[in-house]
């Protein structure tokens, strides 16, 4: 008789969260930081896809308002702060929010060095190096706790894959609170290759962002939404204005990552 196929062995990251109640996931992330396990997800540099988006669309992603003020950008779940520093180096006043105090301490150390001597990986175009830089600020806090002012023009959302699917509707509601009208939410959608029903983190997100933000769904029902149906979702708080496969991305998402830009209605 043929033997039954073996279930795949969960990764260390998945095992860490598998039996943990969803309300304890935040402390679960902090525990990983405190026990020096950030290598499980840390890619050591900012997202090339986000750098290209900002540099290739200087008008849409200008770091200043028409009256010359610096725009504020928020990176929730910023980890060691690579994207926060990259945004500051491109002229934004950038804020990183982290549930882990250890991560924030690491991010502050990283920013202190990087802001004074930026490495080339922060830029694609050399001329970006000459830009007027903004600031990088790191805050310890839980993304789901209210209280932050609604000032944010730009949010980089890469951390949906780190959140249990049950909290996705709260993620979308919080994003709607944080982004000011006509502000933008930029999502690097990863992992797209993973079955959304498999255990995470990372949890598969194919179709999930659009379902949550534009359709106003629960982030599960709409997972196979065709892209052509998703160009101007009018039911949620956001409207998707860009959706494309980035030319560059992290190794783990090359050829499958998608970039989406949503405007707050
Ligand atoms: C997969 S890691 C990504 C880190 C970083 N964005 C990067 O690309 O290196 C997810 C991060 O989100 C943080 N995090 C998880 N839940 C959070 C929450 N509720 N509020 C704020 N940060 C959270 C974790 O501590 C962790 O650093």
PDB file of C-alpha atoms and ligand atoms in Angstrom:
ATOM      1  CA  UNK A   1       0.000   0.000   0.000  1.00  0.00           C
ATOM      2  CA  UNK A   2       1.297   3.501  -0.829  1.00  0.00           C
ATOM      3  CA  UNK A   3       2.203   5.513   2.240  1.00  0.00           C
ATOM      4  CA  UNK A   4       0.347   8.772   2.826  1.00  0.00           C
ATOM      5  CA  UNK A   5       2.256  11.919   1.841  1.00  0.00           C
ATOM      6  CA  UNK A   6       3.916  13.545   4.823  1.00  0.00           C
ATOM      7  CA  UNK A   7       2.653  16.966   5.885  1.00  0.00           C
ATOM      8  CA  UNK A   8       5.350  19.616   5.274  1.00  0.00           C
ATOM      9  CA  UNK A   9       7.417  20.420   8.381  1.00  0.00           C
ATOM     10  CA  UNK A  10       6.486  23.912   9.619  1.00  0.00           C
ATOM     11  CA  UNK A  11       9.306  26.439   9.560  1.00  0.00           C
ATOM     12  CA  UNK A  12      10.672  27.729  12.867  1.00  0.00           C
ATOM     13  CA  UNK A  13       8.667  30.922  12.374  1.00  0.00           C
ATOM     14  CA  UNK A  14       5.406  29.056  11.755  1.00  0.00           C
ATOM     15  CA  UNK A  15       6.025  26.717  14.703  1.00  0.00           C
ATOM     16  CA  UNK A  16       6.525  29.704  16.991  1.00  0.00           C
ATOM     17  CA  UNK A  17       3.004  30.985  16.245  1.00  0.00           C
ATOM     18  CA  UNK A  18       1.129  27.751  15.483  1.00  0.00           C
ATOM     19  CA  UNK A  19      -0.416  27.129  18.898  1.00  0.00           C
ATOM     20  CA  UNK A  20      -0.282  30.697  20.163  1.00  0.00           C
ATOM     21  CA  UNK A  21      -3.687  32.418  20.581  1.00  0.00           C
ATOM     22  CA  UNK A  22      -4.118  35.239  18.061  1.00  0.00           C
ATOM     23  CA  UNK A  23      -4.288  37.884  20.825  1.00  0.00           C
ATOM     24  CA  UNK A  24      -0.775  36.811  21.909  1.00  0.00           C
ATOM     25  CA  UNK A  25       0.851  37.234  18.506  1.00  0.00           C
ATOM     26  CA  UNK A  26       2.173  40.722  19.314  1.00  0.00           C
ATOM     27  CA  UNK A  27       4.084  39.477  22.395  1.00  0.00           C
ATOM     28  CA  UNK A  28       5.111  36.498  20.232  1.00  0.00           C
ATOM     29  CA  UNK A  29       6.911  38.855  17.835  1.00  0.00           C
ATOM     30  CA  UNK A  30       8.533  40.680  20.743  1.00  0.00           C
ATOM     31  CA  UNK A  31       9.764  37.346  22.126  1.00  0.00           C
ATOM     32  CA  UNK A  32      11.451  36.607  18.796  1.00  0.00           C
ATOM     33  CA  UNK A  33      13.214  39.963  18.849  1.00  0.00           C
ATOM     34  CA  UNK A  34      14.249  39.505  22.491  1.00  0.00           C
ATOM     35  CA  UNK A  35      15.718  36.052  21.787  1.00  0.00           C
ATOM     36  CA  UNK A  36      17.725  37.330  18.807  1.00  0.00           C
ATOM     37  CA  UNK A  37      15.684  35.507  16.173  1.00  0.00           C
ATOM     38  CA  UNK A  38      15.042  38.338  13.711  1.00  0.00           C
ATOM     39  CA  UNK A  39      17.136  36.458  11.127  1.00  0.00           C
ATOM     40  CA  UNK A  40      13.940  34.438  10.503  1.00  0.00           C
ATOM     41  CA  UNK A  41      12.584  37.281   8.369  1.00  0.00           C
ATOM     42  CA  UNK A  42      15.154  40.105   8.231  1.00  0.00           C
ATOM     43  CA  UNK A  43      16.418  40.758   4.684  1.00  0.00           C
ATOM     44  CA  UNK A  44      19.083  43.258   5.668  1.00  0.00           C
ATOM     45  CA  UNK A  45      18.114  46.123   3.369  1.00  0.00           C
ATOM     46  CA  UNK A  46      15.161  48.239   2.218  1.00  0.00           C
ATOM     47  CA  UNK A  47      12.736  46.952  -0.378  1.00  0.00           C
ATOM     48  CA  UNK A  48      14.094  47.532  -3.925  1.00  0.00           C
ATOM     49  CA  UNK A  49      10.493  47.631  -5.213  1.00  0.00           C
ATOM     50  CA  UNK A  50       9.652  50.553  -2.911  1.00  0.00           C
ATOM     51  CA  UNK A  51      12.810  52.437  -3.829  1.00  0.00           C
ATOM     52  CA  UNK A  52      11.934  52.125  -7.512  1.00  0.00           C
ATOM     53  CA  UNK A  53       8.345  53.223  -6.955  1.00  0.00           C
ATOM     54  CA  UNK A  54       9.464  56.414  -5.234  1.00  0.00           C
ATOM     55  CA  UNK A  55      12.306  57.225  -7.588  1.00  0.00           C
ATOM     56  CA  UNK A  56      10.476  56.397 -10.806  1.00  0.00           C
ATOM     57  CA  UNK A  57       7.362  58.424  -9.953  1.00  0.00           C
ATOM     58  CA  UNK A  58       8.802  61.603  -8.463  1.00  0.00           C
ATOM     59  CA  UNK A  59       5.602  63.590  -8.921  1.00  0.00           C
ATOM     60  CA  UNK A  60       3.213  61.057  -7.429  1.00  0.00           C
ATOM     61  CA  UNK A  61       5.630  60.264  -4.592  1.00  0.00           C
ATOM     62  CA  UNK A  62       7.146  63.663  -3.988  1.00  0.00           C
ATOM     63  CA  UNK A  63       8.249  63.995  -0.348  1.00  0.00           C
ATOM     64  CA  UNK A  64       6.875  67.549  -0.131  1.00  0.00           C
ATOM     65  CA  UNK A  65       3.428  69.053  -0.296  1.00  0.00           C
ATOM     66  CA  UNK A  66       2.607  71.821  -2.798  1.00  0.00           C
ATOM     67  CA  UNK A  67       3.226  74.399  -0.061  1.00  0.00           C
ATOM     68  CA  UNK A  68       6.685  72.986   0.631  1.00  0.00           C
ATOM     69  CA  UNK A  69       6.046  70.992   3.819  1.00  0.00           C
ATOM     70  CA  UNK A  70       7.575  67.569   4.258  1.00  0.00           C
ATOM     71  CA  UNK A  71       5.144  64.686   3.962  1.00  0.00           C
ATOM     72  CA  UNK A  72       4.903  62.173   6.781  1.00  0.00           C
ATOM     73  CA  UNK A  73       5.260  58.496   6.067  1.00  0.00           C
ATOM     74  CA  UNK A  74       4.581  55.598   8.391  1.00  0.00           C
ATOM     75  CA  UNK A  75       5.965  52.060   8.254  1.00  0.00           C
ATOM     76  CA  UNK A  76       4.019  49.823  10.645  1.00  0.00           C
ATOM     77  CA  UNK A  77       5.914  46.713  11.799  1.00  0.00           C
ATOM     78  CA  UNK A  78       9.131  48.352  10.604  1.00  0.00           C
ATOM     79  CA  UNK A  79      11.538  45.857  12.185  1.00  0.00           C
ATOM     80  CA  UNK A  80      15.118  47.130  11.962  1.00  0.00           C
ATOM     81  CA  UNK A  81      13.869  50.213  10.099  1.00  0.00           C
ATOM     82  CA  UNK A  82      15.391  49.723   6.647  1.00  0.00           C
ATOM     83  CA  UNK A  83      12.392  51.232   4.821  1.00  0.00           C
ATOM     84  CA  UNK A  84      12.003  54.057   7.340  1.00  0.00           C
ATOM     85  CA  UNK A  85      15.588  55.156   6.792  1.00  0.00           C
ATOM     86  CA  UNK A  86      15.256  54.764   3.016  1.00  0.00           C
ATOM     87  CA  UNK A  87      12.179  57.042   3.051  1.00  0.00           C
ATOM     88  CA  UNK A  88      13.954  59.630   5.215  1.00  0.00           C
ATOM     89  CA  UNK A  89      16.899  59.559   2.811  1.00  0.00           C
ATOM     90  CA  UNK A  90      14.412  60.290   0.018  1.00  0.00           C
ATOM     91  CA  UNK A  91      13.113  63.374   1.834  1.00  0.00           C
ATOM     92  CA  UNK A  92      10.142  62.147   3.896  1.00  0.00           C
ATOM     93  CA  UNK A  93       9.688  62.605   7.612  1.00  0.00           C
ATOM     94  CA  UNK A  94       9.462  58.889   8.206  1.00  0.00           C
ATOM     95  CA  UNK A  95       8.115  57.072  11.254  1.00  0.00           C
ATOM     96  CA  UNK A  96       8.570  53.415  12.116  1.00  0.00           C
ATOM     97  CA  UNK A  97       6.112  51.727  14.458  1.00  0.00           C
ATOM     98  CA  UNK A  98       7.118  48.513  16.208  1.00  0.00           C
ATOM     99  CA  UNK A  99       5.542  46.388  18.884  1.00  0.00           C
ATOM    100  CA  UNK A 100       9.007  45.302  20.039  1.00  0.00           C
ATOM    101  CA  UNK A 101      11.129  47.670  22.139  1.00  0.00           C
ATOM    102  CA  UNK A 102      14.176  45.622  21.139  1.00  0.00           C
ATOM    103  CA  UNK A 103      13.406  46.188  17.456  1.00  0.00           C
ATOM    104  CA  UNK A 104      13.099  49.928  18.045  1.00  0.00           C
ATOM    105  CA  UNK A 105      16.454  49.989  19.847  1.00  0.00           C
ATOM    106  CA  UNK A 106      18.014  48.123  16.904  1.00  0.00           C
ATOM    107  CA  UNK A 107      16.345  50.471  14.411  1.00  0.00           C
ATOM    108  CA  UNK A 108      17.623  53.557  16.216  1.00  0.00           C
ATOM    109  CA  UNK A 109      21.162  52.141  16.094  1.00  0.00           C
ATOM    110  CA  UNK A 110      20.811  51.325  12.414  1.00  0.00           C
ATOM    111  CA  UNK A 111      19.417  54.777  11.583  1.00  0.00           C
ATOM    112  CA  UNK A 112      22.162  56.618  13.495  1.00  0.00           C
ATOM    113  CA  UNK A 113      24.791  55.070  11.226  1.00  0.00           C
ATOM    114  CA  UNK A 114      22.845  54.908   7.975  1.00  0.00           C
ATOM    115  CA  UNK A 115      21.512  58.468   8.008  1.00  0.00           C
ATOM    116  CA  UNK A 116      25.037  59.863   8.230  1.00  0.00           C
ATOM    117  CA  UNK A 117      26.701  57.386   5.842  1.00  0.00           C
ATOM    118  CA  UNK A 118      23.968  55.846   3.649  1.00  0.00           C
ATOM    119  CA  UNK A 119      24.808  52.658   1.785  1.00  0.00           C
ATOM    120  CA  UNK A 120      24.180  52.484  -1.943  1.00  0.00           C
ATOM    121  CA  UNK A 121      21.377  49.955  -1.527  1.00  0.00           C
ATOM    122  CA  UNK A 122      19.087  52.797  -0.366  1.00  0.00           C
ATOM    123  CA  UNK A 123      18.953  54.191  -3.890  1.00  0.00           C
ATOM    124  CA  UNK A 124      18.625  53.044  -7.437  1.00  0.00           C
ATOM    125  CA  UNK A 125      19.438  56.355  -9.112  1.00  0.00           C
ATOM    126  CA  UNK A 126      22.673  57.965  -7.984  1.00  0.00           C
ATOM    127  CA  UNK A 127      21.136  61.457  -8.190  1.00  0.00           C
ATOM    128  CA  UNK A 128      18.795  60.541  -5.343  1.00  0.00           C
ATOM    129  CA  UNK A 129      21.827  60.749  -3.047  1.00  0.00           C
ATOM    130  CA  UNK A 130      21.819  64.519  -3.353  1.00  0.00           C
ATOM    131  CA  UNK A 131      18.270  64.916  -2.080  1.00  0.00           C
ATOM    132  CA  UNK A 132      17.395  66.952   0.935  1.00  0.00           C
ATOM    133  CA  UNK A 133      16.914  64.350   3.677  1.00  0.00           C
ATOM    134  CA  UNK A 134      14.035  64.111   6.136  1.00  0.00           C
ATOM    135  CA  UNK A 135      13.979  62.495   9.572  1.00  0.00           C
ATOM    136  CA  UNK A 136      13.665  58.904  10.820  1.00  0.00           C
ATOM    137  CA  UNK A 137      11.720  58.443  14.072  1.00  0.00           C
ATOM    138  CA  UNK A 138      10.914  55.146  15.779  1.00  0.00           C
ATOM    139  CA  UNK A 139       8.004  54.506  18.121  1.00  0.00           C
ATOM    140  CA  UNK A 140       7.252  51.467  20.281  1.00  0.00           C
ATOM    141  CA  UNK A 141       3.565  50.622  19.987  1.00  0.00           C
ATOM    142  CA  UNK A 142       0.904  48.228  18.802  1.00  0.00           C
ATOM    143  CA  UNK A 143      -0.453  49.042  15.346  1.00  0.00           C
ATOM    144  CA  UNK A 144      -3.952  48.063  16.484  1.00  0.00           C
ATOM    145  CA  UNK A 145      -4.065  50.482  19.387  1.00  0.00           C
ATOM    146  CA  UNK A 146      -5.715  53.773  18.563  1.00  0.00           C
ATOM    147  CA  UNK A 147      -4.228  57.110  19.469  1.00  0.00           C
ATOM    148  CA  UNK A 148      -1.969  58.039  16.570  1.00  0.00           C
ATOM    149  CA  UNK A 149      -2.978  61.282  14.888  1.00  0.00           C
ATOM    150  CA  UNK A 150      -4.356  61.001  11.396  1.00  0.00           C
ATOM    151  CA  UNK A 151      -1.585  62.851   9.686  1.00  0.00           C
ATOM    152  CA  UNK A 152      -0.062  60.289   7.458  1.00  0.00           C
ATOM    153  CA  UNK A 153       0.245  60.906   3.782  1.00  0.00           C
ATOM    154  CA  UNK A 154       1.993  57.680   2.928  1.00  0.00           C
ATOM    155  CA  UNK A 155       1.997  54.304   4.567  1.00  0.00           C
ATOM    156  CA  UNK A 156       4.102  51.380   3.495  1.00  0.00           C
ATOM    157  CA  UNK A 157       2.212  48.238   4.179  1.00  0.00           C
ATOM    158  CA  UNK A 158       4.375  45.189   4.029  1.00  0.00           C
ATOM    159  CA  UNK A 159       3.351  43.563   7.209  1.00  0.00           C
ATOM    160  CA  UNK A 160      -0.062  42.096   6.452  1.00  0.00           C
ATOM    161  CA  UNK A 161       1.702  38.765   5.831  1.00  0.00           C
ATOM    162  CA  UNK A 162       2.909  38.873   9.455  1.00  0.00           C
ATOM    163  CA  UNK A 163      -0.635  39.126  10.855  1.00  0.00           C
ATOM    164  CA  UNK A 164      -3.038  36.265  11.499  1.00  0.00           C
ATOM    165  CA  UNK A 165      -5.898  36.260   8.922  1.00  0.00           C
ATOM    166  CA  UNK A 166      -8.438  36.775  11.735  1.00  0.00           C
ATOM    167  CA  UNK A 167      -7.178  40.312  12.368  1.00  0.00           C
ATOM    168  CA  UNK A 168      -7.215  41.428   8.735  1.00  0.00           C
ATOM    169  CA  UNK A 169     -10.474  43.429   8.984  1.00  0.00           C
ATOM    170  CA  UNK A 170      -8.988  45.349  11.950  1.00  0.00           C
ATOM    171  CA  UNK A 171      -5.849  45.971   9.872  1.00  0.00           C
ATOM    172  CA  UNK A 172      -7.982  47.546   7.121  1.00  0.00           C
ATOM    173  CA  UNK A 173     -10.010  49.625   9.583  1.00  0.00           C
ATOM    174  CA  UNK A 174      -6.835  50.914  11.217  1.00  0.00           C
ATOM    175  CA  UNK A 175      -5.348  51.836   7.843  1.00  0.00           C
ATOM    176  CA  UNK A 176      -8.494  53.816   7.041  1.00  0.00           C
ATOM    177  CA  UNK A 177      -8.054  55.733  10.320  1.00  0.00           C
ATOM    178  CA  UNK A 178      -4.377  56.449   9.755  1.00  0.00           C
ATOM    179  CA  UNK A 179      -4.274  57.614   6.146  1.00  0.00           C
ATOM    180  CA  UNK A 180      -5.609  61.091   5.550  1.00  0.00           C
ATOM    181  CA  UNK A 181      -8.059  61.731   2.650  1.00  0.00           C
ATOM    182  CA  UNK A 182      -6.179  61.468  -0.672  1.00  0.00           C
ATOM    183  CA  UNK A 183      -3.207  60.019   1.180  1.00  0.00           C
ATOM    184  CA  UNK A 184      -1.781  56.792  -0.150  1.00  0.00           C
ATOM    185  CA  UNK A 185      -1.200  53.311   1.106  1.00  0.00           C
ATOM    186  CA  UNK A 186       1.530  51.430  -0.722  1.00  0.00           C
ATOM    187  CA  UNK A 187       1.421  47.668  -0.398  1.00  0.00           C
ATOM    188  CA  UNK A 188       4.180  45.295  -1.351  1.00  0.00           C
ATOM    189  CA  UNK A 189       2.110  42.160  -1.699  1.00  0.00           C
ATOM    190  CA  UNK A 190       4.111  39.138  -0.490  1.00  0.00           C
ATOM    191  CA  UNK A 191       3.888  36.163  -0.505  1.00  0.00           C
ATOM    192  CA  UNK A 192       1.674  35.789  -3.554  1.00  0.00           C
ATOM    193  CA  UNK A 193       2.827  32.236  -4.351  1.00  0.00           C
ATOM    194  CA  UNK A 194       1.613  30.774  -1.063  1.00  0.00           C
ATOM    195  CA  UNK A 195      -1.821  29.208  -0.617  1.00  0.00           C
ATOM    196  CA  UNK A 196      -3.691  31.677   1.627  1.00  0.00           C
ATOM    197  CA  UNK A 197      -5.103  28.740   3.597  1.00  0.00           C
ATOM    198  CA  UNK A 198      -1.656  27.524   4.698  1.00  0.00           C
ATOM    199  CA  UNK A 199      -0.197  28.363   8.094  1.00  0.00           C
ATOM    200  CA  UNK A 200       1.984  31.426   8.522  1.00  0.00           C
ATOM    201  CA  UNK A 201       3.734  33.679   9.047  1.00  0.00           C
ATOM    202  CA  UNK A 202       4.115  34.633   6.357  1.00  0.00           C
ATOM    203  CA  UNK A 203       0.455  34.143   5.477  1.00  0.00           C
ATOM    204  CA  UNK A 204      -0.322  34.131   1.747  1.00  0.00           C
ATOM    205  CA  UNK A 205      -1.929  37.366   0.577  1.00  0.00           C
ATOM    206  CA  UNK A 206      -2.962  36.772  -3.024  1.00  0.00           C
ATOM    207  CA  UNK A 207      -6.019  39.016  -3.589  1.00  0.00           C
ATOM    208  CA  UNK A 208      -6.251  39.886   0.097  1.00  0.00           C
ATOM    209  CA  UNK A 209      -5.259  43.579   0.009  1.00  0.00           C
ATOM    210  CA  UNK A 210      -7.830  44.472  -2.612  1.00  0.00           C
ATOM    211  CA  UNK A 211     -10.545  42.524  -0.856  1.00  0.00           C
ATOM    212  CA  UNK A 212      -9.901  44.331   2.426  1.00  0.00           C
ATOM    213  CA  UNK A 213      -9.190  47.838   1.230  1.00  0.00           C
ATOM    214  CA  UNK A 214     -11.319  48.346  -1.874  1.00  0.00           C
ATOM    215  CA  UNK A 215     -14.073  45.758  -1.650  1.00  0.00           C
ATOM    216  CA  UNK A 216     -14.513  46.093   2.101  1.00  0.00           C
ATOM    217  CA  UNK A 217     -14.363  42.309   2.533  1.00  0.00           C
ATOM    218  CA  UNK A 218     -12.856  40.245   5.327  1.00  0.00           C
ATOM    219  CA  UNK A 219      -9.648  39.481   3.462  1.00  0.00           C
ATOM    220  CA  UNK A 220     -10.485  35.838   3.036  1.00  0.00           C
ATOM    221  CA  UNK A 221     -13.581  35.576   0.862  1.00  0.00           C
ATOM    222  CA  UNK A 222     -12.165  37.598  -2.017  1.00  0.00           C
ATOM    223  CA  UNK A 223      -8.824  35.865  -2.291  1.00  0.00           C
ATOM    224  CA  UNK A 224      -9.178  34.918  -5.936  1.00  0.00           C
ATOM    225  CA  UNK A 225     -10.539  38.265  -7.113  1.00  0.00           C
ATOM    226  CA  UNK A 226      -9.416  38.838 -10.712  1.00  0.00           C
ATOM    227  CA  UNK A 227      -7.237  41.936 -11.126  1.00  0.00           C
ATOM    228  CA  UNK A 228      -9.479  43.472 -13.808  1.00  0.00           C
ATOM    229  CA  UNK A 229     -12.361  43.575 -11.328  1.00  0.00           C
ATOM    230  CA  UNK A 230     -10.171  45.416  -8.916  1.00  0.00           C
ATOM    231  CA  UNK A 231      -9.203  48.618 -10.630  1.00  0.00           C
ATOM    232  CA  UNK A 232     -11.619  50.889  -8.835  1.00  0.00           C
ATOM    233  CA  UNK A 233     -13.176  49.205  -5.874  1.00  0.00           C
ATOM    234  CA  UNK A 234     -15.762  51.562  -4.450  1.00  0.00           C
ATOM    235  CA  UNK A 235     -17.023  49.693  -1.410  1.00  0.00           C
ATOM    236  CA  UNK A 236     -14.097  50.072   0.991  1.00  0.00           C
ATOM    237  CA  UNK A 237     -12.313  53.176   2.224  1.00  0.00           C
ATOM    238  CA  UNK A 238      -9.655  52.978  -0.476  1.00  0.00           C
ATOM    239  CA  UNK A 239      -9.460  52.968  -4.246  1.00  0.00           C
ATOM    240  CA  UNK A 240      -6.697  51.064  -5.978  1.00  0.00           C
ATOM    241  CA  UNK A 241      -4.868  53.366  -8.366  1.00  0.00           C
ATOM    242  CA  UNK A 242      -1.853  51.226  -9.330  1.00  0.00           C
ATOM    243  CA  UNK A 243      -1.242  47.498  -9.537  1.00  0.00           C
ATOM    244  CA  UNK A 244       1.851  46.011 -11.151  1.00  0.00           C
ATOM    245  CA  UNK A 245       4.675  43.527 -10.820  1.00  0.00           C
ATOM    246  CA  UNK A 246       7.792  45.417  -9.722  1.00  0.00           C
ATOM    247  CA  UNK A 247      10.925  45.046 -11.838  1.00  0.00           C
ATOM    248  CA  UNK A 248      13.037  44.518  -8.728  1.00  0.00           C
ATOM    249  CA  UNK A 249      12.086  42.951  -5.411  1.00  0.00           C
ATOM    250  CA  UNK A 250      13.586  40.834  -2.646  1.00  0.00           C
ATOM    251  CA  UNK A 251      14.913  37.426  -3.811  1.00  0.00           C
ATOM    252  CA  UNK A 252      12.103  35.574  -1.991  1.00  0.00           C
ATOM    253  CA  UNK A 253       9.397  37.424  -3.952  1.00  0.00           C
ATOM    254  CA  UNK A 254      11.018  37.897  -7.364  1.00  0.00           C
ATOM    255  CA  UNK A 255       8.578  37.194 -10.181  1.00  0.00           C
ATOM    256  CA  UNK A 256       5.575  36.892  -7.849  1.00  0.00           C
ATOM    257  CA  UNK A 257       5.511  40.019  -5.634  1.00  0.00           C
ATOM    258  CA  UNK A 258       2.957  42.628  -6.651  1.00  0.00           C
ATOM    259  CA  UNK A 259       2.943  46.323  -5.854  1.00  0.00           C
ATOM    260  CA  UNK A 260      -0.353  48.070  -5.236  1.00  0.00           C
ATOM    261  CA  UNK A 261      -1.051  51.704  -4.466  1.00  0.00           C
ATOM    262  CA  UNK A 262      -4.348  52.674  -2.836  1.00  0.00           C
ATOM    263  CA  UNK A 263      -5.712  56.171  -2.411  1.00  0.00           C
ATOM    264  CA  UNK A 264      -7.815  57.020   0.627  1.00  0.00           C
ATOM    265  CA  UNK A 265     -11.225  58.266  -0.506  1.00  0.00           C
TER     266      UNK A 265
HETATM  267  C1  LIG B   1       7.881  39.999   9.159  1.00  0.00           C
HETATM  268  S1  LIG B   1       8.501  41.245  10.221  1.00  0.00           S
HETATM  269  C2  LIG B   1       8.943  42.516   9.041  1.00  0.00           C
HETATM  270  C3  LIG B   1       9.854  43.559   9.590  1.00  0.00           C
HETATM  271  C4  LIG B   1      10.281  44.649   8.607  1.00  0.00           C
HETATM  272  N1  LIG B   1       9.141  45.305   7.964  1.00  0.00           N
HETATM  273  C5  LIG B   1      11.212  44.087   7.568  1.00  0.00           C
HETATM  274  O1  LIG B   1      10.830  44.013   6.375  1.00  0.00           O
HETATM  275  O2  LIG B   1      12.347  43.713   7.927  1.00  0.00           O
HETATM  276  C6  LIG B   1       7.012  41.881  10.960  1.00  0.00           C
HETATM  277  C7  LIG B   1       7.300  42.931  12.027  1.00  0.00           C
HETATM  278  O3  LIG B   1       6.068  43.430  12.511  1.00  0.00           O
HETATM  279  C8  LIG B   1       6.166  43.638  13.913  1.00  0.00           C
HETATM  280  N2  LIG B   1       4.784  43.570  14.432  1.00  0.00           N
HETATM  281  C9  LIG B   1       3.998  42.461  14.494  1.00  0.00           C
HETATM  282  N3  LIG B   1       2.792  42.789  14.992  1.00  0.00           N
HETATM  283  C10 LIG B   1       2.824  44.129  15.242  1.00  0.00           C
HETATM  284  C11 LIG B   1       1.869  45.050  15.761  1.00  0.00           C
HETATM  285  N4  LIG B   1       0.639  44.659  16.132  1.00  0.00           N
HETATM  286  N5  LIG B   1       2.211  46.349  15.863  1.00  0.00           N
HETATM  287  C12 LIG B   1       3.452  46.772  15.503  1.00  0.00           C
HETATM  288  N6  LIG B   1       4.404  45.937  15.019  1.00  0.00           N
HETATM  289  C13 LIG B   1       4.094  44.628  14.884  1.00  0.00           C
HETATM  290  C14 LIG B   1       7.091  42.524  14.391  1.00  0.00           C
HETATM  291  O4  LIG B   1       7.714  42.803  15.628  1.00  0.00           O
HETATM  292  C15 LIG B   1       8.081  42.403  13.235  1.00  0.00           C
HETATM  293  O5  LIG B   1       9.220  43.196  13.437  1.00  0.00           O
END
